[in-house]
CSV table of N, CA and C in Angstrom, one decimal:
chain,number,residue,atom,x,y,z
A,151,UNK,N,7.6,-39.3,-40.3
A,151,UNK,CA,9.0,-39.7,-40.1
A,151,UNK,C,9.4,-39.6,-38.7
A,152,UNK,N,10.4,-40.3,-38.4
A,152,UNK,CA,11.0,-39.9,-37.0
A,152,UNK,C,11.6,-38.8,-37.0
A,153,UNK,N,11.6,-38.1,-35.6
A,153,UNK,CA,12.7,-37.0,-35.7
A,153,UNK,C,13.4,-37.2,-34.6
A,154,UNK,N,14.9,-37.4,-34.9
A,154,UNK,CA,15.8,-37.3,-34.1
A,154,UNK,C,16.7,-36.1,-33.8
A,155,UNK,N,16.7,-36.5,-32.2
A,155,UNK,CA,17.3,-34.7,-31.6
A,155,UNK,C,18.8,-35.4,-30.8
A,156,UNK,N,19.8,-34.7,-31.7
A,156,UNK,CA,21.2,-35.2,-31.2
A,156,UNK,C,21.6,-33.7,-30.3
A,157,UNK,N,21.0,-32.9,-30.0
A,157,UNK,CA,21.3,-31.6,-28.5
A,157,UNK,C,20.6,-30.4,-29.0
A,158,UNK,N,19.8,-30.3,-27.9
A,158,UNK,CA,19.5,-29.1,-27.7
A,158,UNK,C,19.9,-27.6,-27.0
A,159,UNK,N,19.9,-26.7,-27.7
A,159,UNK,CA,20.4,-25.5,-27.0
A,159,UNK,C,19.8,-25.0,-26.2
A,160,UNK,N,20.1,-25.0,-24.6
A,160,UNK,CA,19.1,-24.3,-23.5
A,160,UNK,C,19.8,-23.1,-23.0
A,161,UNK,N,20.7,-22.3,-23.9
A,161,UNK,CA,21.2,-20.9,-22.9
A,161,UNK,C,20.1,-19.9,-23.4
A,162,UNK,N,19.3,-20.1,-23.9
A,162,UNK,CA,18.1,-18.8,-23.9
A,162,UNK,C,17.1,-19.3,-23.1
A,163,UNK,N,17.0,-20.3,-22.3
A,163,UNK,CA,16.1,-20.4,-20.9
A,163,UNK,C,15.9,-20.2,-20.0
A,164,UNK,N,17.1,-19.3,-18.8
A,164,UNK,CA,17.3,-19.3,-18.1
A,164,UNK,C,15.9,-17.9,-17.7
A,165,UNK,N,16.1,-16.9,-18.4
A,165,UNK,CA,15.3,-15.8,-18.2
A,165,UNK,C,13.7,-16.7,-18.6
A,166,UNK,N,13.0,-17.1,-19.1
A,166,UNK,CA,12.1,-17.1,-19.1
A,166,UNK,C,11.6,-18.3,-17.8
A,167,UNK,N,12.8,-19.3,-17.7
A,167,UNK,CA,12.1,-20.2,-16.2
A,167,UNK,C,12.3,-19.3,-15.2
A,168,UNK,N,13.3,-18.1,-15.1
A,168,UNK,CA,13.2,-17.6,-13.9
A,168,UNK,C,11.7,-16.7,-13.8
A,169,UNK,N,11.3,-15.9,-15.0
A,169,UNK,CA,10.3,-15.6,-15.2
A,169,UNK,C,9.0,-16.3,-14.6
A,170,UNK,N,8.9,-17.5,-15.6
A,170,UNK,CA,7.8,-18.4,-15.0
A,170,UNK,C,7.9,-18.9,-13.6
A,171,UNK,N,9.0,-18.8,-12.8
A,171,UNK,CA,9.2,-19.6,-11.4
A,171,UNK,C,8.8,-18.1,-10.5
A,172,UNK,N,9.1,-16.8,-10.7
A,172,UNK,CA,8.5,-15.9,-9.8
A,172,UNK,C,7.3,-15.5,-9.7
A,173,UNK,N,6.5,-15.6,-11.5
A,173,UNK,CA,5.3,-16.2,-11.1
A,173,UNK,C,4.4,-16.7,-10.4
A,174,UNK,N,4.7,-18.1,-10.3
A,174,UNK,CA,4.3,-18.8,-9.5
A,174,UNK,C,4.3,-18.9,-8.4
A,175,UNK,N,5.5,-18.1,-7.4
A,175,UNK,CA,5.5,-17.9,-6.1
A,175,UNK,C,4.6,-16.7,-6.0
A,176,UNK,N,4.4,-15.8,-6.9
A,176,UNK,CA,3.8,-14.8,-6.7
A,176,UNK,C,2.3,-15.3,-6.7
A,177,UNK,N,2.0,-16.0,-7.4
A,177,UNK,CA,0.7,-16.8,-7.5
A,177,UNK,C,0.3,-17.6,-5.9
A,178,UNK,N,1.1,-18.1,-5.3
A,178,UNK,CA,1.6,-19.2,-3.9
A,178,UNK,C,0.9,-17.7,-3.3
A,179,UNK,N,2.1,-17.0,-3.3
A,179,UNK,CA,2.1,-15.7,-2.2
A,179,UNK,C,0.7,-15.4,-1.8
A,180,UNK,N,0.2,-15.2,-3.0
A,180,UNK,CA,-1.0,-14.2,-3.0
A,180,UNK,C,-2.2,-15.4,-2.8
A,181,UNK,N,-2.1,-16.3,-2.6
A,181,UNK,CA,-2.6,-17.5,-2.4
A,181,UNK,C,-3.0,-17.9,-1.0
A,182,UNK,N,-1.7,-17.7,-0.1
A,182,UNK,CA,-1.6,-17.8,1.3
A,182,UNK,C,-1.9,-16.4,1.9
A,183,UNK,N,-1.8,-15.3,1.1
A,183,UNK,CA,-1.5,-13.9,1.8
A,183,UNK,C,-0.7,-13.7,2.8
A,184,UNK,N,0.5,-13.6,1.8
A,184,UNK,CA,1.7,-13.7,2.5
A,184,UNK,C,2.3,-12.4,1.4
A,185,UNK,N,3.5,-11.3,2.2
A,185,UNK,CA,4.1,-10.9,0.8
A,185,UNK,C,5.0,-11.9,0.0
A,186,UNK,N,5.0,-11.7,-1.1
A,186,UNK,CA,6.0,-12.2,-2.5
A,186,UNK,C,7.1,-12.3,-2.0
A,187,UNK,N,8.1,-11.5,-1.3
A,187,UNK,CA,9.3,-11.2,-1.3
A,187,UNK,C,9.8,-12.2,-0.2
A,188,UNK,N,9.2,-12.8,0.9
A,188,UNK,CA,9.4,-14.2,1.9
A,188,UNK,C,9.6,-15.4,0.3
A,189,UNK,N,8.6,-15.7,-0.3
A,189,UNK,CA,8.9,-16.8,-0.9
A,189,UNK,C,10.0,-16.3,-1.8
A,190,UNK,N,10.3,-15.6,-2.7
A,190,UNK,CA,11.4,-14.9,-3.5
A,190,UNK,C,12.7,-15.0,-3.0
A,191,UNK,N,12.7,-14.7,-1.7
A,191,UNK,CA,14.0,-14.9,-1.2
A,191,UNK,C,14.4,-13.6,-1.4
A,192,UNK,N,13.9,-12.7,-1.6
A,192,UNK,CA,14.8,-11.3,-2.6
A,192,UNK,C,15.0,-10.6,-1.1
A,193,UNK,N,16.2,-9.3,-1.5
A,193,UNK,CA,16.9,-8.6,-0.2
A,193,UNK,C,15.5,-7.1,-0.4
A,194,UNK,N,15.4,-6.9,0.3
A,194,UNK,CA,14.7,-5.4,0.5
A,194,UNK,C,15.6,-4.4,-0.1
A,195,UNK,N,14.3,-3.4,-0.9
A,195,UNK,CA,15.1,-2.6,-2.1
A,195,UNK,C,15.8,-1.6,-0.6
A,196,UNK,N,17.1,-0.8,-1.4
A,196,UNK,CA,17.4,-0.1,-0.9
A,196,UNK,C,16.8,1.2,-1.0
A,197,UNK,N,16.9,2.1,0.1
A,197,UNK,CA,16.2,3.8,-0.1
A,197,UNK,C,15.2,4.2,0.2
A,198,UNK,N,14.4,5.2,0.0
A,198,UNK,CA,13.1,5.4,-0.3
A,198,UNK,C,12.1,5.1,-0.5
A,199,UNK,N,12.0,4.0,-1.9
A,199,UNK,CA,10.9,3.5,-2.5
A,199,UNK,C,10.3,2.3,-1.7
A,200,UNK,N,10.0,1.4,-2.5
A,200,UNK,CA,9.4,-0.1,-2.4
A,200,UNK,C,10.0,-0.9,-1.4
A,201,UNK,N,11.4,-0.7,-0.9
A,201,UNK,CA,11.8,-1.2,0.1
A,201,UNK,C,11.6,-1.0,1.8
A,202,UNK,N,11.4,0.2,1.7
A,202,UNK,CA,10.5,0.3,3.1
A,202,UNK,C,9.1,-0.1,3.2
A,203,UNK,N,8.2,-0.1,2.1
A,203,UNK,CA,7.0,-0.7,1.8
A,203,UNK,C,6.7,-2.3,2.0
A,204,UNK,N,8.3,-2.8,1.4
A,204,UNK,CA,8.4,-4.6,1.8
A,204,UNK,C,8.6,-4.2,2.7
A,205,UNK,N,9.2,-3.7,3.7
A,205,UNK,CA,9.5,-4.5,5.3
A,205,UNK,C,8.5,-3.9,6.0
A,206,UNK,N,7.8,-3.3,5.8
A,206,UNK,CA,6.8,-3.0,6.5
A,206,UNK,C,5.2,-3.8,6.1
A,207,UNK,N,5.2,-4.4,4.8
A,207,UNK,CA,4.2,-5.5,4.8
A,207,UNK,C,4.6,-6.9,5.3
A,208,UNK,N,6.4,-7.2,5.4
A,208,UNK,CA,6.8,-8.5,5.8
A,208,UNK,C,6.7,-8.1,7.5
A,209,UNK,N,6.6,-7.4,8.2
A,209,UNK,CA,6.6,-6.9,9.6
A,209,UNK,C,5.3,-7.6,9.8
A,210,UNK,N,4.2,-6.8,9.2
A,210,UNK,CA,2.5,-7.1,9.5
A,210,UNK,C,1.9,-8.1,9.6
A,211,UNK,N,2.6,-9.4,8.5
A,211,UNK,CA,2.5,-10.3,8.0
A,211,UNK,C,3.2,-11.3,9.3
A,212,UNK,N,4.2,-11.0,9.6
A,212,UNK,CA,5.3,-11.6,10.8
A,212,UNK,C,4.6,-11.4,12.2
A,213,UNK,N,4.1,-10.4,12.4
A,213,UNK,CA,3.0,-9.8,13.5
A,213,UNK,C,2.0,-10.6,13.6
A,214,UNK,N,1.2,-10.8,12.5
A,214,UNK,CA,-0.5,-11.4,12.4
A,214,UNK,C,0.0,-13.1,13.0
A,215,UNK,N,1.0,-13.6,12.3
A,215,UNK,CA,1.5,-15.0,12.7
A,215,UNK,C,2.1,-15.0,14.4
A,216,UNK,N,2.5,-14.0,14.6
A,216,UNK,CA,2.7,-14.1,15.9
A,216,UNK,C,1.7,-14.1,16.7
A,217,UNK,N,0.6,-13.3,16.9
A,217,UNK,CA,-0.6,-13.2,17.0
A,217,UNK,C,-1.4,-14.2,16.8
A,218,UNK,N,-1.5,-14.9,15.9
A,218,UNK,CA,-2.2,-16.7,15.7
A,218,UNK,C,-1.8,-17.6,16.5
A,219,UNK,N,0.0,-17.5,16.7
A,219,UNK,CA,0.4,-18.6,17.6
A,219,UNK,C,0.3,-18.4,19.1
């Protein structure tokens, strides 16, 4: 038979394309060897943790490019 679709509900999509779209940069990232967090767009964690670890891999990364050119 035919099946006809008069609307679909897409408010349970948002989390899993966002899901699959950071993925994929993360995939890009690690591709170019580049960190994640340039193509993400994301702000550096605050404090202690993982946010002094990103600006100091996006530093090294920003260095080596300056160094090529």
């Amino acid at each position: 038979g035919e099946d006809d679709i008069k609307s679909i509900d897409l408010s349970n999509l948002e989390k899993p394309l966002d899901s699959a779209r950071n993925h994929i940069l993360a995939n890009i990232a690690a591709a170019a060897d580049m960190p994640a967090i340039i193509l993400n767009s994301e702000t550096f964690t605050q404090g202690f943790g993982e946010g002094t670890e990103d600006a100091k891999s996006v530093a090294v990364y920003v260095d080596d490019l300056r160094k090529g050119l």
